[in-house]
PDB file of C-alpha atoms in Angstrom:
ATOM      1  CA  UNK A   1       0.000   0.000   0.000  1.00 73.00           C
ATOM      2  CA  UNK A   2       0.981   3.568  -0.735  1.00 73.00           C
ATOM      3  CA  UNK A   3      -0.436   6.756   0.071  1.00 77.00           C
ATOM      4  CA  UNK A   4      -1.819   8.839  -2.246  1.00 75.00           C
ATOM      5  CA  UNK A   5      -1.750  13.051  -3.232  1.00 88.00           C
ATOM      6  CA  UNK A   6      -4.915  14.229  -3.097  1.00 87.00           C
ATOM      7  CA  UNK A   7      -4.973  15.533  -6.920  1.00 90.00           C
ATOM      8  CA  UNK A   8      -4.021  11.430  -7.603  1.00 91.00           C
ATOM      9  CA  UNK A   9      -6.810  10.472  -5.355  1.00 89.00           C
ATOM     10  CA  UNK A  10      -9.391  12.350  -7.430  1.00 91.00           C
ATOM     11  CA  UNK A  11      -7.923  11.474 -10.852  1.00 93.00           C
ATOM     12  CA  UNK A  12      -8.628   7.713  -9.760  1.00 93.00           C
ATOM     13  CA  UNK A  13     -12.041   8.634  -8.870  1.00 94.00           C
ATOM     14  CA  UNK A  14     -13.035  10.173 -11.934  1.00 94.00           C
ATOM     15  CA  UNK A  15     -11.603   7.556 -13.829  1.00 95.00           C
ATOM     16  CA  UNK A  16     -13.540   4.704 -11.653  1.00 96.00           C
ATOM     17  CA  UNK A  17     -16.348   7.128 -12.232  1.00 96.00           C
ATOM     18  CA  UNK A  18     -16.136   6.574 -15.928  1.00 96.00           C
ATOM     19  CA  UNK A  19     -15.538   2.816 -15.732  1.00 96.00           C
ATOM     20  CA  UNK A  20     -18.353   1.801 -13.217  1.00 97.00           C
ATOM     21  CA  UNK A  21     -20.463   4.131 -16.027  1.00 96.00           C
ATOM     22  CA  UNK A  22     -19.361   1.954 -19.148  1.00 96.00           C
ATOM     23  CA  UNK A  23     -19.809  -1.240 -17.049  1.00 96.00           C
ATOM     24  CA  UNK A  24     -23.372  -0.321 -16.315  1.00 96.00           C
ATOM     25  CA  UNK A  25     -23.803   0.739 -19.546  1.00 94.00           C
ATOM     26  CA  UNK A  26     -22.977  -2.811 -21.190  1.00 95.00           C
ATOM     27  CA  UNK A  27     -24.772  -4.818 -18.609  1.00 95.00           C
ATOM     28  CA  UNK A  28     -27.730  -2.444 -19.650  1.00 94.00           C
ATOM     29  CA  UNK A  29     -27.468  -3.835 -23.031  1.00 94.00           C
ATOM     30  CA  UNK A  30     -27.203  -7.403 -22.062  1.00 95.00           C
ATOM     31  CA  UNK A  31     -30.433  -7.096 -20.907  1.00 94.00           C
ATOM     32  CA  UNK A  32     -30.104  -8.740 -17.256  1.00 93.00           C
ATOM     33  CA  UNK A  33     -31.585  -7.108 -14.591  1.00 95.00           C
ATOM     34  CA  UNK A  34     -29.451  -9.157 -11.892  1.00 96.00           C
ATOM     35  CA  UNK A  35     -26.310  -7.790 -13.618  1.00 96.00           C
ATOM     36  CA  UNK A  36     -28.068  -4.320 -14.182  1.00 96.00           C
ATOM     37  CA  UNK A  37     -28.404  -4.267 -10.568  1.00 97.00           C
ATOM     38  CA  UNK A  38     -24.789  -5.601  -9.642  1.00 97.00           C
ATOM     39  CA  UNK A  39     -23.537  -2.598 -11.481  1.00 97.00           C
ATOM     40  CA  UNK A  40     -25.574   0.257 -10.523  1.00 97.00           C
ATOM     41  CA  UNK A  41     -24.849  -1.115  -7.244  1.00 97.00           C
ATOM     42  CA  UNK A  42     -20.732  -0.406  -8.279  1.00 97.00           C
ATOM     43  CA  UNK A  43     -21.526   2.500  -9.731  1.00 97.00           C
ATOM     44  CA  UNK A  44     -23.730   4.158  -6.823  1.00 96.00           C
ATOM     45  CA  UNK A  45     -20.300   3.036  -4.616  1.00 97.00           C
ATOM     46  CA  UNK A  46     -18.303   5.572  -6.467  1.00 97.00           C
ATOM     47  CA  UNK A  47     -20.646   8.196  -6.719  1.00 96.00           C
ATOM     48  CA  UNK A  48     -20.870   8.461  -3.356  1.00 96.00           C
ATOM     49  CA  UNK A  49     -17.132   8.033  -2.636  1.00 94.00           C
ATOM     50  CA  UNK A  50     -17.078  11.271  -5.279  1.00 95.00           C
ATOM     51  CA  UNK A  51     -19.500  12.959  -3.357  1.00 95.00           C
ATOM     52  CA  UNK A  52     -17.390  12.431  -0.221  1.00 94.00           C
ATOM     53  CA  UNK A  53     -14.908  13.576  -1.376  1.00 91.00           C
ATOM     54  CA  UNK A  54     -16.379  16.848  -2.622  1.00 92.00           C
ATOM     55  CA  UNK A  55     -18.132  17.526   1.145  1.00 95.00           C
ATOM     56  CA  UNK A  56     -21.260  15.771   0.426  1.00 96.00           C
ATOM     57  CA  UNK A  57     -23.207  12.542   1.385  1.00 94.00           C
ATOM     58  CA  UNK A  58     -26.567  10.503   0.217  1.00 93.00           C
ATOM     59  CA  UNK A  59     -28.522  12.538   1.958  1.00 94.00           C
ATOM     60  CA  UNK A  60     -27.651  15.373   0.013  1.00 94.00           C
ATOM     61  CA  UNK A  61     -27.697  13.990  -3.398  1.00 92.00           C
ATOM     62  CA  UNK A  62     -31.033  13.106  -2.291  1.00 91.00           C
ATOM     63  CA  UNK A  63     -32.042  16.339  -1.631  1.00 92.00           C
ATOM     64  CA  UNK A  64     -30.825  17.757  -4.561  1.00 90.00           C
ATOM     65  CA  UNK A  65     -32.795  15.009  -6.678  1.00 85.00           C
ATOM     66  CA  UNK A  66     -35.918  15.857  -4.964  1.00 84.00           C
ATOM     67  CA  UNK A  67     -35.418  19.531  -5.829  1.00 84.00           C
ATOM     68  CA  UNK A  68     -34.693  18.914  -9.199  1.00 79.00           C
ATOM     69  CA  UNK A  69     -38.140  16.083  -9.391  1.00 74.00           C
ATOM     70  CA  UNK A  70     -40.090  18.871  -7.665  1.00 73.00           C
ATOM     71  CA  UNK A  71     -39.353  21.860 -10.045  1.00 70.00           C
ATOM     72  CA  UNK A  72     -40.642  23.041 -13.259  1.00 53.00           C
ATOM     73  CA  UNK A  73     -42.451  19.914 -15.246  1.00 54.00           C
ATOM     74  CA  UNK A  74     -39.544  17.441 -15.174  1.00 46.00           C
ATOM     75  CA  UNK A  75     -41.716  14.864 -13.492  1.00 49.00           C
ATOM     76  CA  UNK A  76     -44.058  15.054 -16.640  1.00 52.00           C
ATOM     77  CA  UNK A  77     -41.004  14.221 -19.504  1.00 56.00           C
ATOM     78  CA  UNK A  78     -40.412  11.066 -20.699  1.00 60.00           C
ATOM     79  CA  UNK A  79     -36.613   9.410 -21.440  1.00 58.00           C
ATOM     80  CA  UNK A  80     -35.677  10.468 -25.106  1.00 60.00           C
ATOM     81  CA  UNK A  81     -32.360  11.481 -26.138  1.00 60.00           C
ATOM     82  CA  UNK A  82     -32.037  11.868 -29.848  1.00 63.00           C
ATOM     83  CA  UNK A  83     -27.927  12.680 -29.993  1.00 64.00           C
ATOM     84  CA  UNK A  84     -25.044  13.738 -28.599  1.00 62.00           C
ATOM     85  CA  UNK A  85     -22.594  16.453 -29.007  1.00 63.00           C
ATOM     86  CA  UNK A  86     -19.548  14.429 -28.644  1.00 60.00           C
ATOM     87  CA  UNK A  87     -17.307  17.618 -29.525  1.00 56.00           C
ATOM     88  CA  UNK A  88     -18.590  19.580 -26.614  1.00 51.00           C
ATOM     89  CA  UNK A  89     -19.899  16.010 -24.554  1.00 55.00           C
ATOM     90  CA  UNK A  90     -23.247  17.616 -24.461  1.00 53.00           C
ATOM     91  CA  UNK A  91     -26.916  16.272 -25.084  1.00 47.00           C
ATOM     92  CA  UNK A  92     -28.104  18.225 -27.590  1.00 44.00           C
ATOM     93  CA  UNK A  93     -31.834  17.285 -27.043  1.00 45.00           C
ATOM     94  CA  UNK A  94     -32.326  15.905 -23.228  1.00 47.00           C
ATOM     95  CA  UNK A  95     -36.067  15.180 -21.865  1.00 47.00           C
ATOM     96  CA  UNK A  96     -35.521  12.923 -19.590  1.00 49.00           C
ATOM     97  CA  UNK A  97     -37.965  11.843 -16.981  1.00 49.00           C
ATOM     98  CA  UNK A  98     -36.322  10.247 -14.008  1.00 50.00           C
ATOM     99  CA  UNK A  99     -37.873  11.231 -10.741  1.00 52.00           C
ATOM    100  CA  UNK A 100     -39.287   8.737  -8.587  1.00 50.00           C
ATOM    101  CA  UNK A 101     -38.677   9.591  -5.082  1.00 47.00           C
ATOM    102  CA  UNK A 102     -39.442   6.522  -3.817  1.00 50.00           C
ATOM    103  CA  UNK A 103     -36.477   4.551  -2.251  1.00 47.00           C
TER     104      UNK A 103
END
């Protein structure tokens, strides 16, 4: 074991970020929900140890996710995303509809 610089320590996180995001992503193609599950499960891991690391915990996220399902009329869009701006790495059309504030 070795410690680690701070700047190293969030590098790693981003880029465990990324790979628990491509993981999920191909198990979501596969079609199994136990593997769907497995992965979110990795993925939620890191996002929280990202959160952490920027000062902030579940129950925040939480929060924020409820604000976000509360305002305007995002609970009333549907998932469609026609493309992506890979130059920029922006959605160039996003309507996504992904509050449910149940647990």
């Amino acid at each position: 074991m070795r410690e680690v610089h701070r700047q190293e320590l969030r590098r790693s996180v981003g880029l465990k970020l990324l790979q628990e995001a491509h993981q999920l992503f191909r198990a979501w193609h596969l079609n199994d929900p136990k593997v769907v599950l497995r992965e979110a499960a990795d993925l939620l891991d890191i996002i929280l140890k990202a959160l952490s690391f920027c000062g902030f915990n579940s129950r925040d996220l939480l929060r924020i996710r409820k604000e976000k399902c509360c305002s305007s009329k995002s609970s009333e869009r549907e998932i469609v995303l026609e493309s992506v701006d890979e130059a920029a790495g922006n959605l160039v059309r996003e309507d996504f509809r992904v509050c449910s504030l149940s647990p």
